[in-house]
Short mmCIF file of C-alpha atoms and ligand atoms in Angstrom, two decimals:
data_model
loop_
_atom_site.label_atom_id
_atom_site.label_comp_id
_atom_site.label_asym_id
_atom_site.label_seq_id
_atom_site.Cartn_x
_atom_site.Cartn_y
_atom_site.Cartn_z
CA UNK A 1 -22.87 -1.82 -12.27
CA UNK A 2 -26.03 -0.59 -14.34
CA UNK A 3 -26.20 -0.77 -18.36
CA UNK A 4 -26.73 2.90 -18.20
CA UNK A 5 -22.96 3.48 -16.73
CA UNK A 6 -20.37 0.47 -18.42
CA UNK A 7 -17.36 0.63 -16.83
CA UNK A 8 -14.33 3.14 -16.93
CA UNK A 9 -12.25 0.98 -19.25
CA UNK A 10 -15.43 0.13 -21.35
CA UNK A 11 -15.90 4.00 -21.95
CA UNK A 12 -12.89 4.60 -22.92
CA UNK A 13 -12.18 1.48 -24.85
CA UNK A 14 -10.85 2.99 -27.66
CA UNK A 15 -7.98 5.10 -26.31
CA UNK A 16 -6.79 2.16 -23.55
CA UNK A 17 -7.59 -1.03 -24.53
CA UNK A 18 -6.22 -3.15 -27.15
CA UNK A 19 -8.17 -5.50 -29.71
CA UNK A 20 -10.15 -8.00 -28.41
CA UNK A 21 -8.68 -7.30 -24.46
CA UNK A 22 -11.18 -7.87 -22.17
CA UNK A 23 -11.50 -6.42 -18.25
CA UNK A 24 -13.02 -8.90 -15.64
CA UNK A 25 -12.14 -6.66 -12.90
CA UNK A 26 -13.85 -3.72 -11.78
CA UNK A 27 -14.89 -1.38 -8.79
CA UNK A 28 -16.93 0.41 -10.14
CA UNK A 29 -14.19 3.35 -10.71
CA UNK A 30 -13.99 6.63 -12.34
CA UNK A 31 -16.98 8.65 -13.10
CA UNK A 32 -16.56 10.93 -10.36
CA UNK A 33 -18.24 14.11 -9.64
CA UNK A 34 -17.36 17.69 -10.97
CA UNK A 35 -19.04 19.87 -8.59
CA UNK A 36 -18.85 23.58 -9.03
CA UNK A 37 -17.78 25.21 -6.14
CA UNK A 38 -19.16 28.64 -5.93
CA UNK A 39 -18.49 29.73 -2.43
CA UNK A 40 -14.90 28.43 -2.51
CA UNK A 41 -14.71 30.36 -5.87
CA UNK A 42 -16.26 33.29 -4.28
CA UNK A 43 -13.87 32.95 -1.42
CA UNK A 44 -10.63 33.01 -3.24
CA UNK A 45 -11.53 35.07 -6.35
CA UNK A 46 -12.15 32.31 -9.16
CA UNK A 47 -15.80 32.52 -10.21
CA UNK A 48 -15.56 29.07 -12.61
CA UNK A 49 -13.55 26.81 -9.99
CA UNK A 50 -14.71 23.05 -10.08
CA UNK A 51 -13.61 20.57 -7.80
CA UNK A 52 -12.84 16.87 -9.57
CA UNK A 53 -13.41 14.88 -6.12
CA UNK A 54 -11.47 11.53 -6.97
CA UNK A 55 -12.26 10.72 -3.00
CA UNK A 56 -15.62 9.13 -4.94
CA UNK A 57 -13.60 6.26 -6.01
CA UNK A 58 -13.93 3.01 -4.66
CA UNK A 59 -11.38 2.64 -2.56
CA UNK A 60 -11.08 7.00 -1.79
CA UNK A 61 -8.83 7.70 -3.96
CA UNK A 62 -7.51 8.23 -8.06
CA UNK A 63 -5.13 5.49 -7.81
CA UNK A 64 -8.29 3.39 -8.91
CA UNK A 65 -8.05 4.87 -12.13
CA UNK A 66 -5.09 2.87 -12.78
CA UNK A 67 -4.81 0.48 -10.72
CA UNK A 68 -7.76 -1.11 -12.55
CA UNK A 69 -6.05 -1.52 -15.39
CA UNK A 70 -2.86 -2.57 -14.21
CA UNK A 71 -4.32 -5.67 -12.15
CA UNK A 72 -6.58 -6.62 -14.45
CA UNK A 73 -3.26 -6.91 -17.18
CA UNK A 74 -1.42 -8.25 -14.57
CA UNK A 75 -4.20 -10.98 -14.39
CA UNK A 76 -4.05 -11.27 -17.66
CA UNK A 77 -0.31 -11.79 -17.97
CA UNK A 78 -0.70 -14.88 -15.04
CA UNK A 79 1.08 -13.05 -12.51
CA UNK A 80 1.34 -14.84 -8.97
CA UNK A 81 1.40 -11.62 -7.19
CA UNK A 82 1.50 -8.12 -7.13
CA UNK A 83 3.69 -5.92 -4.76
CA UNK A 84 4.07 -1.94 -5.29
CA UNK A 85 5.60 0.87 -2.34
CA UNK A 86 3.18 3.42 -1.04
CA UNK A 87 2.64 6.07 1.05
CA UNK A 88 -1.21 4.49 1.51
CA UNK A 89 -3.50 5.33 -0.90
CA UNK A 90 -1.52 3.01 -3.76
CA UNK A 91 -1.51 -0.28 -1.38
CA UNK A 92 -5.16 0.74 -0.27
CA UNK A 93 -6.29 0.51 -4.07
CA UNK A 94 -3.81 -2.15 -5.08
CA UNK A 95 -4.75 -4.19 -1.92
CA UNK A 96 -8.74 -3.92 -3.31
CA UNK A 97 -7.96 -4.94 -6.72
CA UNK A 98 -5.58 -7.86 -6.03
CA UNK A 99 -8.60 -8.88 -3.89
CA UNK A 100 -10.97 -9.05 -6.23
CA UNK A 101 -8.61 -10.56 -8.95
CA UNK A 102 -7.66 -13.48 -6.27
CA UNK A 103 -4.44 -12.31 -6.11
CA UNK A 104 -1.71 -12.05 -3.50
CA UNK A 105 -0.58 -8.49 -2.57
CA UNK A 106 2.86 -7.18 -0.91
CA UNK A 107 3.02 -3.47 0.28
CA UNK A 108 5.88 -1.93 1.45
CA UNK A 109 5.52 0.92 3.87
CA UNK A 110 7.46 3.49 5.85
CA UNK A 111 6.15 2.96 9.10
CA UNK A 112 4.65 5.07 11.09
CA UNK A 113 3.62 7.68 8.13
CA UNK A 114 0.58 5.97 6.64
CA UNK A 115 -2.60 7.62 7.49
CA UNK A 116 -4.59 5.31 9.75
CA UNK A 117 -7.35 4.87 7.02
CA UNK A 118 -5.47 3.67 4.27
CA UNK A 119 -3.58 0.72 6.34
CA UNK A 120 -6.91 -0.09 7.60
CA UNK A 121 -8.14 -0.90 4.23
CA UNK A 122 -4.65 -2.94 3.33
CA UNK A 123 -5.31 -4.59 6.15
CA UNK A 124 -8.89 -5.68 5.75
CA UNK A 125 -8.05 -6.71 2.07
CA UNK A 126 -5.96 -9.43 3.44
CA UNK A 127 -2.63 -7.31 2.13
CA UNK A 128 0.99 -8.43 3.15
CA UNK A 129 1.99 -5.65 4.76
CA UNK A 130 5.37 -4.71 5.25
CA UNK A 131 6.83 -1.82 7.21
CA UNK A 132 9.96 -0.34 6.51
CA UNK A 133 12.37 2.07 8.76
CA UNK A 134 12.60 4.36 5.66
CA UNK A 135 10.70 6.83 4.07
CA UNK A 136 8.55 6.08 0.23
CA UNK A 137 11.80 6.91 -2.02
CA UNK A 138 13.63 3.79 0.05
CA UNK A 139 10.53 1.31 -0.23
CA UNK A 140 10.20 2.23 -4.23
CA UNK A 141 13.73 1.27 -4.82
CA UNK A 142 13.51 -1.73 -3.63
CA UNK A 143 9.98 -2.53 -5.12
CA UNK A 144 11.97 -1.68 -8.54
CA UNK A 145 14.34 -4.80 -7.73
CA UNK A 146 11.83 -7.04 -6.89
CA UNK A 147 10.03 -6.48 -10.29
CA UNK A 148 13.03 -7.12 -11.95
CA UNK A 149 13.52 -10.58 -10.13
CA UNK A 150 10.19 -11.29 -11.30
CA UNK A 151 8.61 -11.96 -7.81
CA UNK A 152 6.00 -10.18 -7.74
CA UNK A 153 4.23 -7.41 -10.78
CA UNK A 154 4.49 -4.08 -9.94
CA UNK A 155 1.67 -2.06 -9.88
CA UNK A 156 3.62 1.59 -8.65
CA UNK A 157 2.84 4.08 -11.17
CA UNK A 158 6.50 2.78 -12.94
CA UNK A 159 4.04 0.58 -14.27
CA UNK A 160 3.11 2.47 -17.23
CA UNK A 161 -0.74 1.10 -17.21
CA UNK A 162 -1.02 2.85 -14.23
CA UNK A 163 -0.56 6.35 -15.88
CA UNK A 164 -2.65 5.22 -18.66
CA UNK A 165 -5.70 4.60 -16.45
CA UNK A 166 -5.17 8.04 -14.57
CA UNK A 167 -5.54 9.50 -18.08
CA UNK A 168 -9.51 9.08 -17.94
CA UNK A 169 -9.80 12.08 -15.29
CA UNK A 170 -8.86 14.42 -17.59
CA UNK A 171 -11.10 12.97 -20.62
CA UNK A 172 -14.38 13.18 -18.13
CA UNK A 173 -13.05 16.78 -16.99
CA UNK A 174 -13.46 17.66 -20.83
CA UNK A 175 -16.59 15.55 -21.24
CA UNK A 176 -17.83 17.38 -18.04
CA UNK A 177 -17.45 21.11 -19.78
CA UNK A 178 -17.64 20.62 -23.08
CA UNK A 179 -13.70 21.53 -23.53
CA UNK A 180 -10.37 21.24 -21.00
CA UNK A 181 -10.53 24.11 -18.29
CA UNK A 182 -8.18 26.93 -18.37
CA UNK A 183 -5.71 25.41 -15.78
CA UNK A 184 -5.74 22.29 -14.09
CA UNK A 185 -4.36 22.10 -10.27
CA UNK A 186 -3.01 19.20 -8.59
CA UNK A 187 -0.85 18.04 -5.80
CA UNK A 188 2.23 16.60 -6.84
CA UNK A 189 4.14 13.24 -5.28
CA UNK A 190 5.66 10.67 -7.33
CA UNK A 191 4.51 12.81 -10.35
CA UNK A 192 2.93 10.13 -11.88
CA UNK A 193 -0.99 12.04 -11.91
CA UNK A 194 0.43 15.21 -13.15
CA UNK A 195 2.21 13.05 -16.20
CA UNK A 196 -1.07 11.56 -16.60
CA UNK A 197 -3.16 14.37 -16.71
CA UNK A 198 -1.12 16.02 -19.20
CA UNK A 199 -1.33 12.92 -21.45
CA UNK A 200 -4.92 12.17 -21.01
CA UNK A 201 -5.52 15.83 -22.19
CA UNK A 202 -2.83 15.70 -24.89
CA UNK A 203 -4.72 12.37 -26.14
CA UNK A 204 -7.89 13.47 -25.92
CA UNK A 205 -7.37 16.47 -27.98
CA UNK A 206 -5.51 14.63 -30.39
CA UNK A 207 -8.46 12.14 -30.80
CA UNK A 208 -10.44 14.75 -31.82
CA UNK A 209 -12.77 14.25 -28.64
CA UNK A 210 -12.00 17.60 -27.09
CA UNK A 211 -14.17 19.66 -29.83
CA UNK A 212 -11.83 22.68 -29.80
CA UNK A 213 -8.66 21.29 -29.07
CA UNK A 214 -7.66 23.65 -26.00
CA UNK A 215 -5.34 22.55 -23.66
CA UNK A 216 -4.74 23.19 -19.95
CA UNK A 217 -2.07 25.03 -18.24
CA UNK A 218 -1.15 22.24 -15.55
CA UNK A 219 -0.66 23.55 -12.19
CA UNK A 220 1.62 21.38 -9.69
CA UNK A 221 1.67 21.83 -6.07
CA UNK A 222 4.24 19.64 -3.29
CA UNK A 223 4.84 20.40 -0.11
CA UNK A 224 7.29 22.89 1.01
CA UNK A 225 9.23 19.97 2.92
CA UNK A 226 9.14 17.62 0.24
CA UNK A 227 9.20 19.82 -2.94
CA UNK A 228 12.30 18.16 -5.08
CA UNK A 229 11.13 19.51 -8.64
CA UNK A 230 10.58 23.11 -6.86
CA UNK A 231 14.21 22.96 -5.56
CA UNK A 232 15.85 21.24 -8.51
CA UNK A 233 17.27 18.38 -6.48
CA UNK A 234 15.91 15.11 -4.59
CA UNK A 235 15.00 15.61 -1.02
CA UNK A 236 16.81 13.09 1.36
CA UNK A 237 14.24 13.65 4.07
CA UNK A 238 10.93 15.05 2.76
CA UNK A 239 8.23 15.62 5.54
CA UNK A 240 5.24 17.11 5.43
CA UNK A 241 1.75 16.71 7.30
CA UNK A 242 0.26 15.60 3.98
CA UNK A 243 1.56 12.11 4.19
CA UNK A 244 0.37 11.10 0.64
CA UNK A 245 2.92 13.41 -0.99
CA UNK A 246 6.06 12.37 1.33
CA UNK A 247 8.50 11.40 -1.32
CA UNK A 248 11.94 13.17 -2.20
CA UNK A 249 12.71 11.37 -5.27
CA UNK A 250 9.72 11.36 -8.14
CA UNK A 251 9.56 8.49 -10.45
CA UNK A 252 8.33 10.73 -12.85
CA UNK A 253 10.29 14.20 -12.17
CA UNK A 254 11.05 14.19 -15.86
CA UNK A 255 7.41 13.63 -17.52
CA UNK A 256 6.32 16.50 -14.70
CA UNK A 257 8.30 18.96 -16.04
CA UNK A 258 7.66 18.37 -19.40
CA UNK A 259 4.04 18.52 -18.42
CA UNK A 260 5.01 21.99 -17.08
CA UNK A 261 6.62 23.35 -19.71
CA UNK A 262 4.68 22.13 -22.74
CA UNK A 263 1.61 23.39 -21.13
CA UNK A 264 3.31 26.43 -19.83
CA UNK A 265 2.06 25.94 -16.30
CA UNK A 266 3.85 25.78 -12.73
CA UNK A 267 5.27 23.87 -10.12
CA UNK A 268 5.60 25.30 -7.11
CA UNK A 269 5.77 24.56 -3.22
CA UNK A 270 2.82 25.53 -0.47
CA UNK A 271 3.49 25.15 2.98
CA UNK A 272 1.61 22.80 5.34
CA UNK A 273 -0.38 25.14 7.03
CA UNK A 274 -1.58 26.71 3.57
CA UNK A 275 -2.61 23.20 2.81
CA UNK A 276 -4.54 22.16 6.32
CA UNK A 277 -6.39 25.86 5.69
CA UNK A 278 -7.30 25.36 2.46
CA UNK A 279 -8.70 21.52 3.71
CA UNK A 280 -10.75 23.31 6.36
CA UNK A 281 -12.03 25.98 3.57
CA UNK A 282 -12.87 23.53 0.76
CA UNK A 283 -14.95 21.02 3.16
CA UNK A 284 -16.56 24.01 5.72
CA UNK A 285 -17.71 25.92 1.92
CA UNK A 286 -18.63 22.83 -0.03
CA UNK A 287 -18.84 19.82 1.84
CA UNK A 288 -16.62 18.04 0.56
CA UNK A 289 -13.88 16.38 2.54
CA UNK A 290 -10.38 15.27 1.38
CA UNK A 291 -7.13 14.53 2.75
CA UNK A 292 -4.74 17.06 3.80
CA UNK A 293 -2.78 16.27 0.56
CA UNK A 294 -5.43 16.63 -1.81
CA UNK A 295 -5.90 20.09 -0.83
CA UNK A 296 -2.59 21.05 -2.32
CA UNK A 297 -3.80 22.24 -5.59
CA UNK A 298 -6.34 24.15 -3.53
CA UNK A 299 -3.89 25.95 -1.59
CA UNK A 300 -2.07 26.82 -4.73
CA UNK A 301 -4.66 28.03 -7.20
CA UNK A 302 -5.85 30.44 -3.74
CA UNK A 303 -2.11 31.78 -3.65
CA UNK A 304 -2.21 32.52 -7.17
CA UNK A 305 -5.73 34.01 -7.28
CA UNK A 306 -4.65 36.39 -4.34
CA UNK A 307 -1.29 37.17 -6.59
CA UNK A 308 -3.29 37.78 -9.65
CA UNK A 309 -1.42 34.87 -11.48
CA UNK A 310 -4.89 33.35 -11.83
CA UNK A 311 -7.43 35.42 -13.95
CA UNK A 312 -10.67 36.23 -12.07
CA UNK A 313 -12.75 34.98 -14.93
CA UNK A 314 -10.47 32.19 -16.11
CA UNK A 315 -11.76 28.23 -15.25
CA UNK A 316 -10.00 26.33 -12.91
CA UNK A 317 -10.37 22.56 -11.86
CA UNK A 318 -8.72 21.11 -9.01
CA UNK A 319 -8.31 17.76 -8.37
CA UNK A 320 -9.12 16.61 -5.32
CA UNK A 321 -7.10 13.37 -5.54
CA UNK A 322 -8.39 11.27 -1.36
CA UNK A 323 -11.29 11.07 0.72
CA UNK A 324 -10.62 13.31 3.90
CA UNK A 325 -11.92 9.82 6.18
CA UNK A 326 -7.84 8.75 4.85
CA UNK A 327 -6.41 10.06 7.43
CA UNK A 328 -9.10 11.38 10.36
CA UNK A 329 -5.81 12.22 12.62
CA UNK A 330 -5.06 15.46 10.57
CA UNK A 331 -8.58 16.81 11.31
CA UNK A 332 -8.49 18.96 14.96
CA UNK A 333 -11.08 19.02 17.03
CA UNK A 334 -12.66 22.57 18.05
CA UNK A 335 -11.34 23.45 21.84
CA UNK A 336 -13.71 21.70 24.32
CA UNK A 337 -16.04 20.14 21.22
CA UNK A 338 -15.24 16.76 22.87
CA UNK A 339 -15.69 17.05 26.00
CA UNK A 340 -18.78 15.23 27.61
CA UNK A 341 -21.64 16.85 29.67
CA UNK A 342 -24.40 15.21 30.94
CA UNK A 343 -27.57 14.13 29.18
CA UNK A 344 -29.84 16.54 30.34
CA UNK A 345 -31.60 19.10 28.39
CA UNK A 346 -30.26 22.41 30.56
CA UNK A 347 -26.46 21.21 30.08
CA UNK A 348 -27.50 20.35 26.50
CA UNK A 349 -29.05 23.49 25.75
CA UNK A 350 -25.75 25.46 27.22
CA UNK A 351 -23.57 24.00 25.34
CA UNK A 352 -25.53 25.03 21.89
CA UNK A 353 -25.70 28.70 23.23
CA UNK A 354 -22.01 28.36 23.49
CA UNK A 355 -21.77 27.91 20.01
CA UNK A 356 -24.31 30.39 19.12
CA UNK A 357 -21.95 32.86 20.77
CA UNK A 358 -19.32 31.78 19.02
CA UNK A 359 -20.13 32.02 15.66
C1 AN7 B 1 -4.17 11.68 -2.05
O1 AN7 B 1 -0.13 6.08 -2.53
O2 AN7 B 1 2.32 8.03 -3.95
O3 AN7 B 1 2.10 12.73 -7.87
O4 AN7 B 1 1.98 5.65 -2.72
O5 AN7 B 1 -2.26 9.62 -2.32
O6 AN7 B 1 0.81 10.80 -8.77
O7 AN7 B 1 2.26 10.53 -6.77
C2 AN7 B 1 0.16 8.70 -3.35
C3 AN7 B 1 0.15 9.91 -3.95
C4 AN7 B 1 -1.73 13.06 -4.38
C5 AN7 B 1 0.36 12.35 -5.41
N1 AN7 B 1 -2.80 12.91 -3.59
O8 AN7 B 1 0.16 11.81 -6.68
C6 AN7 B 1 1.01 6.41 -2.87
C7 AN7 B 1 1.24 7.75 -3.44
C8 AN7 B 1 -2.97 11.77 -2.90
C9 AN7 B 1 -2.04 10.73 -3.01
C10 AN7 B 1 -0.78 12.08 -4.52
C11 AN7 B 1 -0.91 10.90 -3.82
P1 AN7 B 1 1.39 11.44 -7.58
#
């Protein structure tokens, strides 16, 4: 870490920390890029769309955000351990930070529906991992016990430093362009980043730091098989192919609708093959990769651009919330892009014309 950039919770001392509290811990989080995305925007109709890619973070994803702050109080506080549910990018980040804090860390999992990438980095951190027959809802119940026995600190975004961290997106979004966008899209799990969001821009503006005070519309987006705000009623078995946003029971259903309505914005369900297209667009017209989740908010804000819901001329960020190398199982491979040849110029040569004819 350079002079030139302190880090996140330095920056934005003032609205986290309190007197005198000091951060040991840090990553190196937040201060991701905002990149404009012009061909996406010319693609789907937006011409200001900006893509916040929170894949930049440390560990790949925006649970840094909060996660930093949350171990580093929970350091503070002398916990013995931390433990927290997740669908993978949570333990990924929490198994990081416990790491460098010297602290033990429990995950709970539902097996066999964690993207390959995140339990690769629990398990490298040295994480307890522990797999459940049971989807994310099931583990966070009984990570809400524990806590309350005292075993272990939580650091699942019930933890309400984690949603205060996740509010420093949206004060480098306005820092970024000079004011909030017009709308803000986002996929939408546990509901925690939506909550956050909405706060971080509520605070922001309310600090006087957002010069003319605008607000977003925040725009939501689960997964059509695991949309229990868009149906009005927990799901008892969400699934989706966006593993990250497999939960049928939000912690914070309530804040997300509140974040809805007070900034008279949406939430509303896309399908999974709306969200794998809209992965495939953003990365094949910017270059930028993210997880099958994380193209949600993508998916959506192309929907409503199509439906004129979304002014042509209005500006749009979407958050781009994991690093597509999550979860490398989601991406297919082009028919016969894998199969071997041999070495030798002629075969070589063939194969390229093949793709010359293709495109
Ligand atoms: C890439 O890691 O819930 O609505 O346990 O990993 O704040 O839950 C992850 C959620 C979006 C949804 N995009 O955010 C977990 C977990 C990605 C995510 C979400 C998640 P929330």
């Amino acid at each position: 870490m350079t002079a030139a950039s302190p880090p996140l919770l330095e920056r934005y001392r003032d609205l986290i920390a309190g007197e005198g509290e000091s951060f040991p811990i840090s990553l190196g989080e937040g201060g991701t890029p905002l990149i404009r995305a012009r061909r996406l925007g010319g693609e789907i109709g937006i011409e200001h769309l900006y893509l916040k890619f929170e894949g930049a973070n440390p560990t790949g994803s925006f649970k840094d955000r909060g996660m930093v702050l949350a171990v580093n109080r929970a350091l503070g506080a002398g916990a013995l351990a931390v433990v927290c549910a997740s669908t993978g990018n949570t333990s990924a980040s929490a198994a990081a930070y416990a790491a460098a804090a010297g602290l033990p860390c429990h995950v709970i999992l539902p097996a066999g529906k964690v993207a390959r990438g995140k339990l690769a980095q629990a398990l490298a951190a040295g994480a307890r991992l522990i797999m459940v027959d049971g989807n994310f809802d099931a583990a966070l119940t009984a990570v809400r016990r524990l806590g309350e026995e005292g075993l272990a600190v939580v650091v699942n975004s019930i933890n309400p430093d984690r949603l205060t961290g996740q509010q420093t997106a949206a004060f480098e979004i306005v820092d970024a362009l000079g004011t909030a966008p017009d709308a803000l899209a986002l996929p939408v799990g546990n509901a925690g980043n939506i909550t956050a969001y909405w706060r971080g821009f509520r605070a922001y503006a309310d600090a006087g730091r957002t010069p003319d005070g605008k607000l977003p519309r925040m725009l939501g987006f689960q997964a059509e098989g695991a949309a229990p705000i868009v149906r009005g009623e927990p799901i008892e078995a969400p699934e989706t192919v966006a593993t990250a946003i497999r939960i049928g029971n939000p912690a914070s259903w309530q804040w997300a609708v509140e974040a809805r309505d007070q900034s008279g914005g949406l939430i509303e369900a896309v399908s999974d093959e709306e969200i794998l297209d809209a992965q495939r667009l953003i990365v094949r017209l910017e270059g930028v990769f993210c997880e099958p989740a994380s193209a949600a908010g993508v998916a959506g804000v192309r929907r409503l651009a199509a439906e004129r819901r979304i002014g042509p001329g209005e500006t749009v960020v979407c958050v781009l919330t994991g690093h597509g190398l999550k979860d490398p199982d989601a991406v297919q491979a082009e028919e016969g892009s894998l199969t071997p040849i041999p070495p030798d110029l002629g075969a070589i040569r063939d194969a390229m014309q093949l793709y010359v004819r293709r495109e």
